[in-house]
Coordinates of C-alpha atoms and ligand atoms in Angstrom, one line a residue:
M24 CA -48.9 -5.2 0.6
P25 CA -46.9 -7.6 -1.6
I26 CA -43.7 -6.3 -3.2
D27 CA -44.0 -5.7 -7.0
H28 CA -40.7 -7.1 -8.1
S29 CA -41.0 -5.9 -11.7
F30 CA -41.7 -2.3 -10.5
W31 CA -38.6 -2.1 -8.4
A32 CA -36.4 -3.8 -11.0
R33 CA -37.5 -1.1 -13.5
Y34 CA -36.9 1.6 -10.9
L35 CA -33.3 0.4 -10.4
L36 CA -32.7 0.1 -14.2
D37 CA -34.1 3.6 -14.7
G38 CA -31.4 4.8 -12.3
V39 CA -28.8 3.1 -14.4
D40 CA -30.2 4.4 -17.7
Q41 CA -30.6 7.9 -16.4
R42 CA -27.3 7.7 -14.5
R43 CA -28.7 9.0 -11.3
E44 CA -28.9 7.8 -7.7
V45 CA -32.2 6.5 -6.4
T46 CA -33.6 6.3 -2.9
A47 CA -33.2 3.0 -1.2
I48 CA -36.2 0.6 -1.7
T49 CA -36.3 -0.1 2.0
A50 CA -37.0 3.6 2.7
Q51 CA -40.2 3.2 0.6
V52 CA -41.7 -0.1 1.5
D53 CA -42.8 -1.5 4.9
E54 CA -40.6 -4.6 4.6
L55 CA -38.2 -6.0 2.0
S56 CA -37.3 -9.6 2.7
I57 CA -34.2 -11.3 1.4
D58 CA -36.4 -13.5 -0.9
D59 CA -38.1 -10.4 -2.3
A60 CA -34.7 -8.8 -2.8
Y61 CA -33.5 -11.7 -4.9
A62 CA -36.7 -11.7 -6.8
I63 CA -36.2 -8.1 -7.7
Q64 CA -32.6 -8.9 -8.7
A65 CA -34.0 -11.7 -11.0
A66 CA -36.5 -9.3 -12.5
L67 CA -33.7 -6.8 -13.1
L68 CA -31.6 -9.5 -14.9
E69 CA -34.6 -10.4 -17.0
L70 CA -35.0 -6.8 -18.1
Q71 CA -31.3 -6.7 -19.0
L72 CA -31.5 -10.0 -20.9
G73 CA -34.6 -8.7 -22.7
R74 CA -32.4 -5.9 -24.1
G75 CA -30.2 -8.5 -25.8
D76 CA -27.6 -8.9 -23.0
T77 CA -26.4 -12.4 -22.1
L78 CA -25.0 -13.9 -19.0
A79 CA -21.2 -14.0 -18.6
G80 CA -21.1 -15.3 -15.0
A81 CA -22.0 -14.6 -11.4
K82 CA -20.5 -13.0 -8.4
L83 CA -20.2 -13.0 -4.6
G84 CA -20.1 -9.9 -2.5
L85 CA -19.5 -9.4 1.2
T86 CA -17.2 -12.4 1.5
S87 CA -14.6 -10.7 3.7
A88 CA -15.1 -10.5 7.4
A89 CA -14.3 -6.7 7.2
K90 CA -17.1 -6.1 4.6
Q91 CA -19.5 -8.3 6.6
Q92 CA -18.8 -6.4 9.8
Q93 CA -19.3 -3.1 8.0
M94 CA -22.8 -4.2 6.9
G95 CA -23.6 -6.1 10.1
V96 CA -24.2 -9.4 8.3
N97 CA -22.8 -12.8 8.5
E98 CA -23.5 -14.2 5.1
P99 CA -22.4 -13.2 1.6
V100 CA -24.6 -11.9 -1.2
Y101 CA -24.9 -13.2 -4.7
G102 CA -25.4 -11.4 -8.1
W103 CA -25.1 -11.8 -11.8
L104 CA -22.5 -10.6 -14.4
P105 CA -24.1 -9.6 -17.7
A106 CA -21.8 -10.0 -20.7
S107 CA -22.0 -6.2 -21.2
S108 CA -20.3 -5.6 -17.9
V109 CA -17.1 -7.4 -18.8
L110 CA -14.3 -5.1 -20.0
W111 CA -11.8 -6.3 -22.5
D112 CA -9.3 -3.5 -22.3
G113 CA -8.0 -1.5 -19.3
Y114 CA -10.3 1.5 -19.8
V115 CA -13.4 2.0 -17.8
D116 CA -15.8 4.4 -19.5
L117 CA -17.2 6.4 -16.6
S118 CA -19.9 8.2 -18.7
G119 CA -22.5 5.5 -17.9
L120 CA -21.7 5.1 -14.2
I121 CA -23.0 7.0 -11.2
H122 CA -20.3 6.9 -8.4
P123 CA -18.1 3.9 -9.2
R124 CA -15.6 2.3 -6.9
C125 CA -13.2 -0.5 -7.7
E126 CA -11.9 -3.5 -5.8
P127 CA -9.7 -6.5 -6.5
E128 CA -11.3 -9.9 -7.2
I129 CA -10.2 -13.5 -7.6
V130 CA -12.0 -14.8 -10.7
F131 CA -12.7 -18.4 -11.4
V132 CA -13.2 -19.4 -15.1
L133 CA -15.3 -22.5 -15.1
A134 CA -14.6 -25.5 -17.4
E135 CA -17.7 -27.4 -16.2
D136 CA -21.1 -26.7 -14.7
L137 CA -21.4 -26.6 -10.9
A138 CA -24.8 -27.4 -9.5
G139 CA -25.7 -27.4 -5.8
P140 CA -26.6 -28.6 -3.3
G141 CA -23.6 -30.3 -1.8
V142 CA -20.8 -28.5 -3.7
R143 CA -17.6 -28.2 -1.8
A144 CA -14.3 -26.3 -2.4
G145 CA -12.7 -29.3 -4.0
D146 CA -15.6 -29.6 -6.5
V147 CA -15.0 -26.0 -7.4
L148 CA -11.3 -26.6 -8.1
D149 CA -12.2 -29.7 -10.2
A150 CA -14.7 -27.6 -12.2
T151 CA -12.4 -24.7 -12.8
D152 CA -10.3 -24.2 -15.9
T153 CA -8.2 -21.3 -14.6
V154 CA -8.1 -18.7 -11.9
V155 CA -7.3 -15.1 -13.0
G156 CA -7.0 -11.8 -11.3
G157 CA -9.7 -9.1 -11.8
I158 CA -10.9 -5.7 -10.7
E159 CA -14.6 -5.3 -10.1
I160 CA -16.2 -1.8 -10.6
I161 CA -19.1 -1.6 -8.2
D162 CA -21.6 1.3 -8.6
S163 CA -24.5 1.2 -6.2
R164 CA -27.5 2.8 -7.7
Y165 CA -28.5 4.1 -4.2
E166 CA -27.9 7.6 -2.9
A167 CA -24.5 8.1 -1.3
F168 CA -23.7 4.4 -1.8
S169 CA -25.8 3.7 1.2
F170 CA -28.2 0.7 1.6
T171 CA -29.4 -2.1 3.7
L172 CA -28.7 -5.8 2.9
P173 CA -31.9 -6.4 1.0
D174 CA -31.4 -3.1 -1.0
V175 CA -28.0 -4.2 -2.2
I176 CA -29.2 -7.6 -3.2
A177 CA -32.0 -6.2 -5.2
D178 CA -29.5 -3.9 -6.9
N179 CA -27.5 -6.9 -8.1
T180 CA -24.9 -6.4 -5.4
S181 CA -23.8 -3.1 -6.9
A182 CA -22.3 -5.0 -9.9
A183 CA -21.4 -2.6 -12.7
R184 CA -18.2 -3.7 -14.7
V185 CA -15.4 -6.2 -14.3
A186 CA -11.9 -6.2 -15.8
V187 CA -10.4 -9.6 -16.1
G188 CA -6.6 -10.3 -16.2
A189 CA -4.9 -12.0 -19.1
V190 CA -2.8 -14.4 -17.1
G191 CA -4.5 -17.5 -15.7
I192 CA -3.3 -20.3 -13.6
G193 CA -4.6 -23.8 -13.0
P194 CA -6.7 -23.9 -9.8
R195 CA -4.4 -26.5 -8.2
D196 CA -1.2 -24.9 -9.3
V197 CA -1.5 -22.2 -6.6
D198 CA -2.6 -22.2 -3.0
L199 CA -5.5 -19.7 -3.3
K200 CA -5.7 -19.3 0.4
T201 CA -2.2 -17.9 0.7
M202 CA -2.1 -16.1 -2.6
G203 CA -1.4 -12.5 -1.9
C204 CA -2.9 -9.4 -3.5
E205 CA -1.9 -5.8 -3.2
F206 CA -4.4 -3.1 -4.4
E207 CA -2.9 0.2 -5.6
I208 CA -4.6 3.5 -6.5
D209 CA -2.4 5.9 -8.5
G210 CA 0.7 4.1 -7.2
E211 CA -0.3 4.1 -3.5
V212 CA -1.1 0.8 -1.9
T213 CA -4.5 1.0 -0.3
G214 CA -4.9 -2.6 0.8
T215 CA -3.2 -6.0 1.0
A216 CA -4.7 -9.4 1.7
T217 CA -4.5 -13.1 0.9
G218 CA -7.2 -15.3 -0.5
A219 CA -8.0 -16.6 3.0
A220 CA -9.6 -13.2 3.7
L221 CA -12.5 -14.5 1.6
L222 CA -14.2 -16.5 4.3
G223 CA -11.1 -18.7 4.7
D224 CA -11.0 -20.0 1.1
P225 CA -12.1 -18.4 -2.2
A226 CA -13.1 -21.8 -3.6
A227 CA -15.4 -22.3 -0.7
C228 CA -17.0 -19.0 -1.5
V229 CA -17.7 -20.2 -5.0
A230 CA -19.2 -23.4 -3.5
M231 CA -21.5 -21.3 -1.4
L232 CA -22.7 -19.5 -4.6
A233 CA -23.3 -22.8 -6.4
N234 CA -25.3 -24.1 -3.4
H235 CA -27.3 -20.9 -3.2
L236 CA -28.2 -21.2 -6.9
G237 CA -29.0 -24.9 -6.4
K238 CA -31.8 -23.9 -4.0
H239 CA -33.4 -21.9 -6.8
G240 CA -33.0 -24.6 -9.5
Q241 CA -30.1 -22.7 -11.1
K242 CA -26.4 -23.5 -11.5
L243 CA -23.0 -22.0 -12.4
R244 CA -22.2 -22.8 -16.0
A245 CA -19.1 -23.9 -17.9
G246 CA -17.4 -20.9 -19.5
W247 CA -18.7 -18.5 -16.9
L248 CA -16.6 -16.1 -14.9
V249 CA -17.2 -16.2 -11.1
L250 CA -16.0 -13.5 -8.8
A251 CA -15.2 -14.7 -5.3
G252 CA -15.4 -11.3 -3.7
A253 CA -13.1 -8.5 -2.6
A254 CA -10.6 -8.9 0.1
T255 CA -9.7 -5.2 0.5
D256 CA -11.8 -2.0 0.6
A257 CA -13.3 -0.6 -2.6
Q258 CA -11.8 2.7 -3.7
P259 CA -13.3 5.6 -5.8
L260 CA -12.7 5.3 -9.5
N261 CA -12.6 8.8 -11.0
D262 CA -11.5 10.2 -14.4
G263 CA -7.8 9.4 -14.7
T264 CA -7.6 7.1 -11.7
V265 CA -5.3 4.2 -12.3
A266 CA -6.1 1.1 -10.2
T267 CA -3.8 -2.0 -10.1
A268 CA -4.4 -5.3 -8.4
R269 CA -1.2 -7.3 -8.1
Y270 CA -1.7 -10.9 -7.4
D271 CA 1.0 -13.5 -6.6
H272 CA 1.4 -15.8 -9.6
L273 CA -1.2 -14.0 -11.7
G274 CA 0.5 -10.7 -12.6
P275 CA -1.1 -7.3 -12.4
V276 CA -4.5 -6.2 -13.6
T277 CA -4.7 -2.5 -14.3
I278 CA -7.7 -0.2 -15.1
T279 CA -7.9 3.5 -15.8
G280 CA -11.1 5.5 -15.3
K281 CA -11.9 7.6 -18.4
V282 CA -14.8 10.0 -19.1
Ligands
LIG327 O1 -18.9 -6.9 -4.8 C1 -19.2 -6.6 -3.7 O2 -18.5 -7.0 -2.7 C2 -20.3 -5.6 -3.5 C3 -21.2 -6.1 -2.4 C4 -22.2 -5.0 -2.1 C5 -21.7 -4.0 -1.1 C6 -21.0 -2.9 -1.8 O3 -21.6 -2.3 -2.8 O4 -20.0 -2.5 -1.3
LIG328 MG1 -17.0 -7.3 -5.6

């Protein structure tokens, strides 16, 4: 039976609206292909935009070898950043989230459109205004944060919120591959990594996203934020949790969970 993309998009959005975990889609259908999963993701975005949201950017997930191994996959996943998900202060209101986790991100702020195919890391640097640090709050809508690859794609790659740092740097004023990041929860370091942990080069990750979108007649747009992916493990974000990502050259980004 064909997959009803609109039905499953509504199913996921109901989970968000009612702040409850839902059963994985793959536990309920015979087969969910990657193409069907992206079609559900697109239908979900359409529902959000239909409510008056706008697009602030796009994201990659599963760009570190560690995360790919955990999921048993060898390619990243791609999702969208609605404007309503972007936080402009350091507080994360947890009242609308299910079981949030947080992770450090390298964020590209685009000055120009980037349209695949054929986009390479150098093109990404050329099209980027600044690179800033960020912290993504992921909140899988699935029970126990447990899913298969198509499930997480349909669920917009667990995207929930993103906090973006205030200090940006020109993309060629720093070596993104060697730029270090330390992630701290309540003052304890939980992970350290360099940009190279993101499939060797964060800019190459963004190029992969542009090329992926190009296959679907879409592109990354000037002014958008693009998240290259997390280089360290995500950590639970609870009421009162203070998470800080400290990037070389970019200064710290801090969020606090608040009910
Ligand atoms: O942004 C991410 O890396 C999330 C990818 C999906 C897997 C997860 O929810 O951990
Ligand atoms: Mg992420």
